[in-house]
PDB file of C-alpha atoms in Angstrom:
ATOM      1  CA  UNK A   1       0.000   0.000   0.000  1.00 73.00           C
ATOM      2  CA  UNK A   2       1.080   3.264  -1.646  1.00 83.00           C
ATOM      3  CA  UNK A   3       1.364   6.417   1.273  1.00 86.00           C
ATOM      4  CA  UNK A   4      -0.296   9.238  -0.353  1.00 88.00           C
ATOM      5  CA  UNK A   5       2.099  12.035  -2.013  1.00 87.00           C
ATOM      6  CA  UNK A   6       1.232  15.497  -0.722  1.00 86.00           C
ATOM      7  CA  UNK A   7       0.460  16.775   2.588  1.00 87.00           C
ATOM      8  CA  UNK A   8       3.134  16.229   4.963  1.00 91.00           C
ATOM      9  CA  UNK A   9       4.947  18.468   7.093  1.00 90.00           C
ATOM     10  CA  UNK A  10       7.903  18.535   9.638  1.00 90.00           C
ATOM     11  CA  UNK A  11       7.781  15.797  11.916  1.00 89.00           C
ATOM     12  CA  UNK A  12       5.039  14.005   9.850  1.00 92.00           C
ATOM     13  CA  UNK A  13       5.457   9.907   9.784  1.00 92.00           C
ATOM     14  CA  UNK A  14       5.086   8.650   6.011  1.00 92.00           C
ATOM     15  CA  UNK A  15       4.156   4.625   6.356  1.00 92.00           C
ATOM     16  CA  UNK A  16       5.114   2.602   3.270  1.00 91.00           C
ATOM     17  CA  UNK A  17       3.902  -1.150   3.113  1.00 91.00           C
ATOM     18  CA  UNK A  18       4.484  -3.864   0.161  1.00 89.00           C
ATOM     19  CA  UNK A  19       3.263  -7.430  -0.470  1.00 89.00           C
ATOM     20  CA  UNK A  20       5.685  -9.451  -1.535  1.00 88.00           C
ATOM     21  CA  UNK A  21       4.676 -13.183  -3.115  1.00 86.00           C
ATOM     22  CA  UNK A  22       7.505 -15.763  -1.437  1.00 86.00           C
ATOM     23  CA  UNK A  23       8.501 -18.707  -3.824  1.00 84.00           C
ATOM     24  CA  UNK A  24       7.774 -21.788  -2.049  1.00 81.00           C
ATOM     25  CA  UNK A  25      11.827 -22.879  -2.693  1.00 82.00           C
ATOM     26  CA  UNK A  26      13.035 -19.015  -1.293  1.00 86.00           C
ATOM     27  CA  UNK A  27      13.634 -17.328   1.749  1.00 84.00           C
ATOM     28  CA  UNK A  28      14.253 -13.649   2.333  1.00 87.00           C
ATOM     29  CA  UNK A  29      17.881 -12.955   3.357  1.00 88.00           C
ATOM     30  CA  UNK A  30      17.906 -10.675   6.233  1.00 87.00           C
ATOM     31  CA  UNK A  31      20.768  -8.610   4.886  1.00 89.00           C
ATOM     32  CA  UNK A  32      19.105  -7.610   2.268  1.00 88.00           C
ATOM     33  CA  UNK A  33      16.662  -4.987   4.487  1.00 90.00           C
ATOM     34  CA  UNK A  34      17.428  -1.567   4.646  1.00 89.00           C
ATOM     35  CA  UNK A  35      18.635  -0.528   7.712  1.00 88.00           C
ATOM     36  CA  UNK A  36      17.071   2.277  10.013  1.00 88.00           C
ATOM     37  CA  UNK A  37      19.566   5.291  10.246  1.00 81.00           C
ATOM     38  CA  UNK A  38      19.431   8.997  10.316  1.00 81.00           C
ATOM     39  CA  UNK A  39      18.876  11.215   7.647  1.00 79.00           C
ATOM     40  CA  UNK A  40      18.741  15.178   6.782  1.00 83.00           C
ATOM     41  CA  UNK A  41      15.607  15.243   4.942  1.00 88.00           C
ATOM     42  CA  UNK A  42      13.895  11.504   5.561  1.00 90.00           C
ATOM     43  CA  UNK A  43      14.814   9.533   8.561  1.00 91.00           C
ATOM     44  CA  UNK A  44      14.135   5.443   8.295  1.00 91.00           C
ATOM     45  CA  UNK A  45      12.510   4.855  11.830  1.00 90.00           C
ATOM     46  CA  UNK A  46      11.611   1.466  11.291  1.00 91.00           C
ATOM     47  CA  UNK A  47      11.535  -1.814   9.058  1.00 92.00           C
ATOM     48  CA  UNK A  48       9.711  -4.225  10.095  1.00 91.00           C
ATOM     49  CA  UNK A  49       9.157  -7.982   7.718  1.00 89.00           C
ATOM     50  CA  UNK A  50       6.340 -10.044   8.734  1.00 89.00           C
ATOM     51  CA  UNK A  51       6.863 -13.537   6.702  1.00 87.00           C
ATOM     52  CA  UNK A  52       4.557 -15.740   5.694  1.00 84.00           C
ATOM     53  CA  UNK A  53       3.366 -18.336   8.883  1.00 82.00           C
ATOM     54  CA  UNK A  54       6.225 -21.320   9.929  1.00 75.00           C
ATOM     55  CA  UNK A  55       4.003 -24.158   8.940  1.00 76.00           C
ATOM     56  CA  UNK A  56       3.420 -23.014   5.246  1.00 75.00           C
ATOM     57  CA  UNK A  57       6.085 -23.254   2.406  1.00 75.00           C
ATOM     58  CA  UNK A  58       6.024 -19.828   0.403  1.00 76.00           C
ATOM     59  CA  UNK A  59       3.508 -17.356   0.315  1.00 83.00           C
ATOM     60  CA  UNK A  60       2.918 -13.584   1.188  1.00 87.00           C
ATOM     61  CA  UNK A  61       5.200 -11.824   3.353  1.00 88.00           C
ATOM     62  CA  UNK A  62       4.776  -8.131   4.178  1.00 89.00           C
ATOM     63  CA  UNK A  63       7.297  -5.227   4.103  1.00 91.00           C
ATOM     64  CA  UNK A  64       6.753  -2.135   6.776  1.00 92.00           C
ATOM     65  CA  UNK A  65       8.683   1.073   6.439  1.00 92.00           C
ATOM     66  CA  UNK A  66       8.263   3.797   8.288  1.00 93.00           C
ATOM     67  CA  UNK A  67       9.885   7.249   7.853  1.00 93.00           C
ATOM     68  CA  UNK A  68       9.656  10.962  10.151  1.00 93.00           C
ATOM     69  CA  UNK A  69       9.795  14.222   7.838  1.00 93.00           C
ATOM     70  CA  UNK A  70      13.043  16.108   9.431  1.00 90.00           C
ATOM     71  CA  UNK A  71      12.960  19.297   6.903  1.00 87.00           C
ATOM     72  CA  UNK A  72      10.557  21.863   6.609  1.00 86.00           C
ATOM     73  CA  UNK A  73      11.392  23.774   3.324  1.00 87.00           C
ATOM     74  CA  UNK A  74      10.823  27.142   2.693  1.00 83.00           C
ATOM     75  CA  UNK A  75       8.037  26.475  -0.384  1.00 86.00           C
ATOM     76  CA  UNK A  76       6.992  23.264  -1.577  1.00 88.00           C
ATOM     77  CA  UNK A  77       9.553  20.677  -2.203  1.00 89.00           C
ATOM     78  CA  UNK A  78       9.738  17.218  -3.546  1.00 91.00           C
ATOM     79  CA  UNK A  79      11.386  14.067  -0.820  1.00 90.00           C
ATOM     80  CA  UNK A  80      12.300  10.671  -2.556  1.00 89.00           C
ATOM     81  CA  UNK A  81      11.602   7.771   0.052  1.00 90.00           C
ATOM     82  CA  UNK A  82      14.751   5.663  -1.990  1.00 90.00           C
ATOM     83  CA  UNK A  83      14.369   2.269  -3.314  1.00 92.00           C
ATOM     84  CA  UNK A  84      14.717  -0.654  -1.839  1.00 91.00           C
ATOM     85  CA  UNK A  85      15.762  -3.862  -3.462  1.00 90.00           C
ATOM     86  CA  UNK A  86      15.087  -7.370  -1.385  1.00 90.00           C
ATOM     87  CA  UNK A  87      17.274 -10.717  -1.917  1.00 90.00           C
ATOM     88  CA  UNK A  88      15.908 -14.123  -1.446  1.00 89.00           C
ATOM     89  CA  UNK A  89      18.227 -17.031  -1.914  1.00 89.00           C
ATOM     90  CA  UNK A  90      17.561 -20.694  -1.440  1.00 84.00           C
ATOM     91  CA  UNK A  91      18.484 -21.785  -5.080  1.00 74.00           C
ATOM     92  CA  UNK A  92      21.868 -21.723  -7.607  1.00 66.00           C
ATOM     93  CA  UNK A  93      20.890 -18.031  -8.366  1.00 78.00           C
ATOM     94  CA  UNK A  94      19.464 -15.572  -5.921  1.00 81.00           C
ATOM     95  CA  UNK A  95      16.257 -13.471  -6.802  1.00 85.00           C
ATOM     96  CA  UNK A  96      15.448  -9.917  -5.920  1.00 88.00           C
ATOM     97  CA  UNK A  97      12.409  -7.866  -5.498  1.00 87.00           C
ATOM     98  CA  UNK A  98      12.656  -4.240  -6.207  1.00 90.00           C
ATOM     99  CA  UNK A  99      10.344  -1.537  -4.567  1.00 88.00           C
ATOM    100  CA  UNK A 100      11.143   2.007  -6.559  1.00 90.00           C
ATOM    101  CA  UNK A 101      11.555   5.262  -4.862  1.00 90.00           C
ATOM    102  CA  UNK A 102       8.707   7.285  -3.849  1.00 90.00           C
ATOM    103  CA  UNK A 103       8.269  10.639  -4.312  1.00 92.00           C
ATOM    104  CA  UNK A 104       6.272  13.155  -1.912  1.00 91.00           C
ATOM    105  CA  UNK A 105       5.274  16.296  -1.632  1.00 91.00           C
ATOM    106  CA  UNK A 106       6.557  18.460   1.904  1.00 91.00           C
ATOM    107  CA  UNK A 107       5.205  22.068   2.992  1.00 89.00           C
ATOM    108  CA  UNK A 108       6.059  24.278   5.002  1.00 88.00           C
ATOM    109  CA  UNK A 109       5.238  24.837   8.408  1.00 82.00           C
ATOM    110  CA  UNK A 110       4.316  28.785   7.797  1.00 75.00           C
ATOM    111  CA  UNK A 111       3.586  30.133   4.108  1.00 68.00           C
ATOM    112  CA  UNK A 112       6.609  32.424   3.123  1.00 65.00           C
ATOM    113  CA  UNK A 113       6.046  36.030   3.999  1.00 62.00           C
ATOM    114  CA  UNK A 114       4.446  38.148   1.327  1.00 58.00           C
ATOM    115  CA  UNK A 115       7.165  41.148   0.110  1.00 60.00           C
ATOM    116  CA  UNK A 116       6.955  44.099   1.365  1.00 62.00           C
ATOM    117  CA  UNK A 117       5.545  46.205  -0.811  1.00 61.00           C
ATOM    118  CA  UNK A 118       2.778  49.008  -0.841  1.00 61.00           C
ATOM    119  CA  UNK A 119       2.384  47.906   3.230  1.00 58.00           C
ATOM    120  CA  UNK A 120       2.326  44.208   2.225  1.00 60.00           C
ATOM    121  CA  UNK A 121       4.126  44.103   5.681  1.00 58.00           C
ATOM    122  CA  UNK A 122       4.361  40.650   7.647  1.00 58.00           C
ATOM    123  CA  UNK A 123       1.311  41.582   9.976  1.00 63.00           C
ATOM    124  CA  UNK A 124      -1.535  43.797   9.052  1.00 65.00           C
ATOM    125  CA  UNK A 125      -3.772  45.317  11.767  1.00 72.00           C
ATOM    126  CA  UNK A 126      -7.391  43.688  11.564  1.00 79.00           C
ATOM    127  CA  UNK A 127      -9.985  44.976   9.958  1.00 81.00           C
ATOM    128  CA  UNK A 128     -12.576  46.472  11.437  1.00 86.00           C
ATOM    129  CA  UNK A 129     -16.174  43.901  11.456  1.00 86.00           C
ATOM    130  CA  UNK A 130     -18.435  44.464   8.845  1.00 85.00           C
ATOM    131  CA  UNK A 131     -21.816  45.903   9.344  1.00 85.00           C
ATOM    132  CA  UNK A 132     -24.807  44.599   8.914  1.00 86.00           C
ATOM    133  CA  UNK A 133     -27.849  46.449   7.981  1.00 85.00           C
ATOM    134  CA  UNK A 134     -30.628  45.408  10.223  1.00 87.00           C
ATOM    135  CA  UNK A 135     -33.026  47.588   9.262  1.00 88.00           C
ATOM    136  CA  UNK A 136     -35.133  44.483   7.354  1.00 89.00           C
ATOM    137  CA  UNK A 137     -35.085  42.896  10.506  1.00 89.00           C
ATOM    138  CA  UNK A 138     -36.441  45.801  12.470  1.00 90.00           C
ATOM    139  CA  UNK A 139     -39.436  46.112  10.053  1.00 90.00           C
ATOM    140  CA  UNK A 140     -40.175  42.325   9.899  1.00 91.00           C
ATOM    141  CA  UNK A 141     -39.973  42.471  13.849  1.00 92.00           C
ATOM    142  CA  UNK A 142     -42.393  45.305  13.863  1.00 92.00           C
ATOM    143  CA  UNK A 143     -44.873  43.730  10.934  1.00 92.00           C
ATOM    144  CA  UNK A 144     -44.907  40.752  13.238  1.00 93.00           C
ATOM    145  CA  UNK A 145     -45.462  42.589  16.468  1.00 92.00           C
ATOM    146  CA  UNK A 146     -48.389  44.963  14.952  1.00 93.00           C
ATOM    147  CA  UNK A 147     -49.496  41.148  14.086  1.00 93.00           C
ATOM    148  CA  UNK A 148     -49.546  39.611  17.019  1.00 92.00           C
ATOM    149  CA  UNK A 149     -51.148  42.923  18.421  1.00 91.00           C
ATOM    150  CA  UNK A 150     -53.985  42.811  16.136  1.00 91.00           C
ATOM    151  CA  UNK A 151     -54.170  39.200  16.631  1.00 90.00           C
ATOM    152  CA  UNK A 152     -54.431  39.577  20.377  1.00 86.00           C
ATOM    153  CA  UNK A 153     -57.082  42.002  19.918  1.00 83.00           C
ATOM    154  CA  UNK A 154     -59.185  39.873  17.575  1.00 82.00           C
ATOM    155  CA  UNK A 155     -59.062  37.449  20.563  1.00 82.00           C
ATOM    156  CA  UNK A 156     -60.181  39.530  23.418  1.00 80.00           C
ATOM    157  CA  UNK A 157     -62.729  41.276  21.079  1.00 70.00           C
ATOM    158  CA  UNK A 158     -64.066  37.784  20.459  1.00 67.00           C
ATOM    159  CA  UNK A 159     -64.063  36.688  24.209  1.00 65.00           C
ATOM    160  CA  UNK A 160     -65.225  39.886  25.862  1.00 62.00           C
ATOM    161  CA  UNK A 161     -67.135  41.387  22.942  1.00 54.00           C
ATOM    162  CA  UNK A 162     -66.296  44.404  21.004  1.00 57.00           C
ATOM    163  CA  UNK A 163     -66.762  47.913  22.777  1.00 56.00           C
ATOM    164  CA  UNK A 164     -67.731  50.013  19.868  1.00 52.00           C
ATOM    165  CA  UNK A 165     -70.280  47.433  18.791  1.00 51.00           C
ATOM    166  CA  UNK A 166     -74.018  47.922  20.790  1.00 54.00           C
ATOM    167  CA  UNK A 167     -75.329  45.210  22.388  1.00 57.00           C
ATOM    168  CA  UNK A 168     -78.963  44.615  20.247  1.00 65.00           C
ATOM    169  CA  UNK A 169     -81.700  46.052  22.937  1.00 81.00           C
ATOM    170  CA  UNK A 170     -84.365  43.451  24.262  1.00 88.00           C
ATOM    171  CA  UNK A 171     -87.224  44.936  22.353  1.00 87.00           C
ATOM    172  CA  UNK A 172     -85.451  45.242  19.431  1.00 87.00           C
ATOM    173  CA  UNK A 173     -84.703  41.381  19.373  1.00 89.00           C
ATOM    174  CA  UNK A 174     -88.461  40.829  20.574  1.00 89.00           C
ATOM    175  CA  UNK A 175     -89.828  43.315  17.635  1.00 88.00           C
ATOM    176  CA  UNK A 176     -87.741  41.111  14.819  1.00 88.00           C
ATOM    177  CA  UNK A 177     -89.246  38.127  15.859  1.00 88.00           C
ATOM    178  CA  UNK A 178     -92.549  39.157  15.921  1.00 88.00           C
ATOM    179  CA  UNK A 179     -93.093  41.645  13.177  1.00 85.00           C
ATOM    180  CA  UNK A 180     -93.134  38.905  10.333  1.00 83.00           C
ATOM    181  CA  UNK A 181     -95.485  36.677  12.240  1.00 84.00           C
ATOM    182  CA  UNK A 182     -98.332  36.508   9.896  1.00 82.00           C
ATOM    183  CA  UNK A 183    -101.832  37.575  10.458  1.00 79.00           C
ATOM    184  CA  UNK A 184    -104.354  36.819  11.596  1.00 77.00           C
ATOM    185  CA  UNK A 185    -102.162  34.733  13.746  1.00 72.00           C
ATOM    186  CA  UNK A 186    -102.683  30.958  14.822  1.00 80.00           C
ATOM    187  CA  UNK A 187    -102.453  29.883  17.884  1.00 81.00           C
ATOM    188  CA  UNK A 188     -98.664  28.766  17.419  1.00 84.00           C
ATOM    189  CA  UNK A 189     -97.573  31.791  16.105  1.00 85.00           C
ATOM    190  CA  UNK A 190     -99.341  33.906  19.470  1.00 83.00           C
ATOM    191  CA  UNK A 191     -97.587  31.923  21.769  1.00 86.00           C
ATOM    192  CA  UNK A 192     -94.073  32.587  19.847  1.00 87.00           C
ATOM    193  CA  UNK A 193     -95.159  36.125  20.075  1.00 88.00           C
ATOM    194  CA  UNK A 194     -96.087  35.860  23.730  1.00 88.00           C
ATOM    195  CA  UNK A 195     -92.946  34.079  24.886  1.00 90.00           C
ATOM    196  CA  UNK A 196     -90.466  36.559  22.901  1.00 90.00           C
ATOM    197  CA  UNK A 197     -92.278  39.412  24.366  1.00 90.00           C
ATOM    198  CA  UNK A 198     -91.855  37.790  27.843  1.00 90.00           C
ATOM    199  CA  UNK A 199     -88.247  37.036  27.352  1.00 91.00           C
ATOM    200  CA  UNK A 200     -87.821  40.731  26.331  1.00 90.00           C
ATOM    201  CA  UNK A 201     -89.343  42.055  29.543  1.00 90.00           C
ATOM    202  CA  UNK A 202     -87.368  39.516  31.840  1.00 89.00           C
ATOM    203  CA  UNK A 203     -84.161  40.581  30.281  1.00 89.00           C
ATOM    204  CA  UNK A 204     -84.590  44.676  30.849  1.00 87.00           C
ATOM    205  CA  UNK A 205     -86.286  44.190  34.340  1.00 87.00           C
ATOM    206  CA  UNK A 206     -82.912  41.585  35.145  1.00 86.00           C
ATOM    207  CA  UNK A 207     -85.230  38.705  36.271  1.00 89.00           C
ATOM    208  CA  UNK A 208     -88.396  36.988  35.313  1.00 87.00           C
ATOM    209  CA  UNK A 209     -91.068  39.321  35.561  1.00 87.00           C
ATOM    210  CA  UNK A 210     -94.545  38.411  36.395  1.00 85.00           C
ATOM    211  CA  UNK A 211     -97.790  40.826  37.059  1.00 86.00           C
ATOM    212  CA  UNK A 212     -97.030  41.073  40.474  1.00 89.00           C
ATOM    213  CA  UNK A 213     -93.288  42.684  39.896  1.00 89.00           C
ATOM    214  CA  UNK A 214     -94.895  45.351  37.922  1.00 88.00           C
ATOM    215  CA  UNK A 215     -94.801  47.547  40.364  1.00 89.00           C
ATOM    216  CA  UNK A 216     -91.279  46.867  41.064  1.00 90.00           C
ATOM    217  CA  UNK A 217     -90.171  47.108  37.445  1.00 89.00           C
ATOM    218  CA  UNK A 218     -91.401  50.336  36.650  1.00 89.00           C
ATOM    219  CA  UNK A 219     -90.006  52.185  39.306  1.00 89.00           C
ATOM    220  CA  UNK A 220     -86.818  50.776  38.555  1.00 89.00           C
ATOM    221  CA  UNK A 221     -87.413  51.498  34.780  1.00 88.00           C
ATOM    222  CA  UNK A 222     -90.036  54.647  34.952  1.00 89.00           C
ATOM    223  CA  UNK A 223     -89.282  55.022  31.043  1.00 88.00           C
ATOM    224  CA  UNK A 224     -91.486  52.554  30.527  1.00 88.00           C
ATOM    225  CA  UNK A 225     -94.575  53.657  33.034  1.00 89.00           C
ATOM    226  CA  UNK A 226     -96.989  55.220  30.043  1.00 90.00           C
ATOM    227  CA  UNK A 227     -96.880  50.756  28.845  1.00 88.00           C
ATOM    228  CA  UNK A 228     -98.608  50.029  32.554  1.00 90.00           C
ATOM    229  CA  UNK A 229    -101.788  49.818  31.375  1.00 90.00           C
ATOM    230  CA  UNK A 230    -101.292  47.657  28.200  1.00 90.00           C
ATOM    231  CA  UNK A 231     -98.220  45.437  30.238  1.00 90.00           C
ATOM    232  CA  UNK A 232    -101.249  44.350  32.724  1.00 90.00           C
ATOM    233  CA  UNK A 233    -103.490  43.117  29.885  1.00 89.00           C
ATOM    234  CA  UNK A 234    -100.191  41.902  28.521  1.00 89.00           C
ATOM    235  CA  UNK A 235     -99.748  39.934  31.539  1.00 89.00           C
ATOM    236  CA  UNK A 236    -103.634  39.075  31.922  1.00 87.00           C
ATOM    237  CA  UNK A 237    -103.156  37.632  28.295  1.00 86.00           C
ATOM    238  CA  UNK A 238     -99.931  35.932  29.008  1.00 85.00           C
ATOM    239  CA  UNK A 239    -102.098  34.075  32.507  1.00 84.00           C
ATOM    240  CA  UNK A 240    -104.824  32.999  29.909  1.00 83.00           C
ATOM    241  CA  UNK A 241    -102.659  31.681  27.469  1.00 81.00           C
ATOM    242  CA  UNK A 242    -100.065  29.654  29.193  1.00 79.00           C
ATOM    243  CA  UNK A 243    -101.774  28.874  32.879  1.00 77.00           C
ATOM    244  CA  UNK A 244    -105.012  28.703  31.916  1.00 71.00           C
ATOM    245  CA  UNK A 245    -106.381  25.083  30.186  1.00 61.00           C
ATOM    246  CA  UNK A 246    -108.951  26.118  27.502  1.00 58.00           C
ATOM    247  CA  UNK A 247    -109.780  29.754  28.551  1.00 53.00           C
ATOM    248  CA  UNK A 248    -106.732  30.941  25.920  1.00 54.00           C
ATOM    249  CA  UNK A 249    -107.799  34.797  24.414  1.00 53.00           C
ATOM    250  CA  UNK A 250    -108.392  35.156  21.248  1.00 59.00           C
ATOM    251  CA  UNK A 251    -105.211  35.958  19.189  1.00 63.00           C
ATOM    252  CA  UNK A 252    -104.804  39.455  18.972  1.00 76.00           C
ATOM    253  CA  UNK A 253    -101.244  39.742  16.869  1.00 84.00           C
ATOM    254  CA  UNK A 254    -101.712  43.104  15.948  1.00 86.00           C
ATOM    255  CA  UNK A 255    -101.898  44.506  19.312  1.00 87.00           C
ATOM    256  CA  UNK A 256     -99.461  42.525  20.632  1.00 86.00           C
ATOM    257  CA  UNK A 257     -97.459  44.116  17.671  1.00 88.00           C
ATOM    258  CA  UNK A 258     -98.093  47.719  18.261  1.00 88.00           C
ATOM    259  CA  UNK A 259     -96.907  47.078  22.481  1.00 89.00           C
ATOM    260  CA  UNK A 260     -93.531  45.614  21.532  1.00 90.00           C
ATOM    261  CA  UNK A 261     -92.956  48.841  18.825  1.00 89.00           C
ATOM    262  CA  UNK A 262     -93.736  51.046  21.832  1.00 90.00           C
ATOM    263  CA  UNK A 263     -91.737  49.344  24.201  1.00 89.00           C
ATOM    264  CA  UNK A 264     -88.969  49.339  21.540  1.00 88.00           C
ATOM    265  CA  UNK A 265     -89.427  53.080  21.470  1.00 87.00           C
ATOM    266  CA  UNK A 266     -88.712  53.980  24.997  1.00 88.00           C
ATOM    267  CA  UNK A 267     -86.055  51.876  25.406  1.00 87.00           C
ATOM    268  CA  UNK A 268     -84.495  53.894  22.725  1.00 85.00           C
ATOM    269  CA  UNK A 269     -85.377  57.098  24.369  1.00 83.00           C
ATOM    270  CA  UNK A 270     -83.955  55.759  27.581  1.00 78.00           C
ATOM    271  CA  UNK A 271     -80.804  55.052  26.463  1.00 73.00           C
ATOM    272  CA  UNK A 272     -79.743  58.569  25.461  1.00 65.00           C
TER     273      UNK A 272
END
């Protein structure tokens, strides 16, 4: 195995390894390995030859080299590991195996200074860190703030309801339910009438209001004292119709009609 050719530096350790194919009738001779010694450039550290097993006759044998890097040039420059040739006897006529020389490829330690030259000194003072414009990120940050504003408000609005936006009035939700009831009405559509009038009064007086709360109510809500005399036939009607088995009145949609547009009136008038 080959050591690759570039790369190495002072004090680097190049490995070279060969597999050498033994003759069954041959036998390395031991002289014939190089010998580790000292060097100016290269220095052989070790050789080490691992032959093929005792038992078998022949076979592969491996060669180990090792060599340190002991020069650090001043530019690129070219090191031959040298060849190395191997002698096996055992016959008339010895053989050899020959491993070439290697060439490889040393740098230096620190690139050679640059000339000096229109203040191509050694050392340069840094330069100073480049600056980035962040005003893109300030307007995305603010884009997605006013976002997440808006957002949040969108939320609360939904949750807690929207301040600007009036609450529909009672008699105003009463009046659309009962202005397209048709007439004359059945009894069905009297007692829809009759129940969303009801709920209209138990919402503004703040609990279920009966003929005997009358009283009550109006004082707390005097804008609606000129409707006492029609909310006691109002509630007369309401007994007959809902508590009284077979003694309903007679469906009187129109006048049921006219009460919730006057009650819808002064509720207006009281709120300003």
């Amino acid at each position: 195995m080959e050591p690759r050719r570039f790369g190495y530096h002072l004090g680097d350790v190049v490995e070279r390894r060969a597999e050498v194919e033994i003759p069954a009738d041959l036998r390395l001779d031991p002289e014939s390995l190089p010998v580790p010694r000292l060097g100016t450039s290269l220095e052989l550290r070790e050789v080490r030859w691992e032959p093929p097993p005792w038992w078998r006759r022949g076979g592969s044998a491996t060669l180990l080299l090792r060599y340190q890097v002991l020069r650090s040039p001043s530019a690129p420059q070219l090191l031959d590991l040298p060849p190395v040739t191997l002698r096996f006897v055992g016959t008339a006529r010895p053989q050899e195996a020959r491993l070439d020389g290697l060439p490889i490829l040393v740098s230096p330690l620190v690139p050679e200074p640059p000339p000096e030259r229109r203040g191509l000194g050694a050392l340069q003072p840094d330069l100073p860190p480049p600056l980035i414009d962040s005003r893109p990120l300030h307007s995305r940050l603010a884009v997605e703030a006013l976002i997440a504003v808006l957002a949040g408000a969108a939320l609360l609005g939904s949750l807690l309801g929207w301040p600007w936006r009036r609450h529909p009035r009672h008699f105003d939700r009463a009046w659309r339910q009962i202005r397209r009831l048709p007439e004359p009405a059945s009894a069905v559509h009297w007692r829809q009438a009759m129940t969303a009038l009801h709920h209209a009064l138990d919402l503004s007086a703040g609990e279920a209001l009966f003929a005997p709360g009358l009283d009550a109510f109006l004082a707390r809500r005097p804008a609606f004292s000129p409707l006492r005399p029609q909310l006691e036939r109002f509630f007369e009607l309401s007994r007959r119709t809902f508590f009284a088995p077979g003694g309903e009145a007679i469906p009187e949609l129109g006048w049921l009609k006219a009460l919730c547009r006057l009650a819808r009136v002064l509720e207006r008038e009281s709120e300003r």
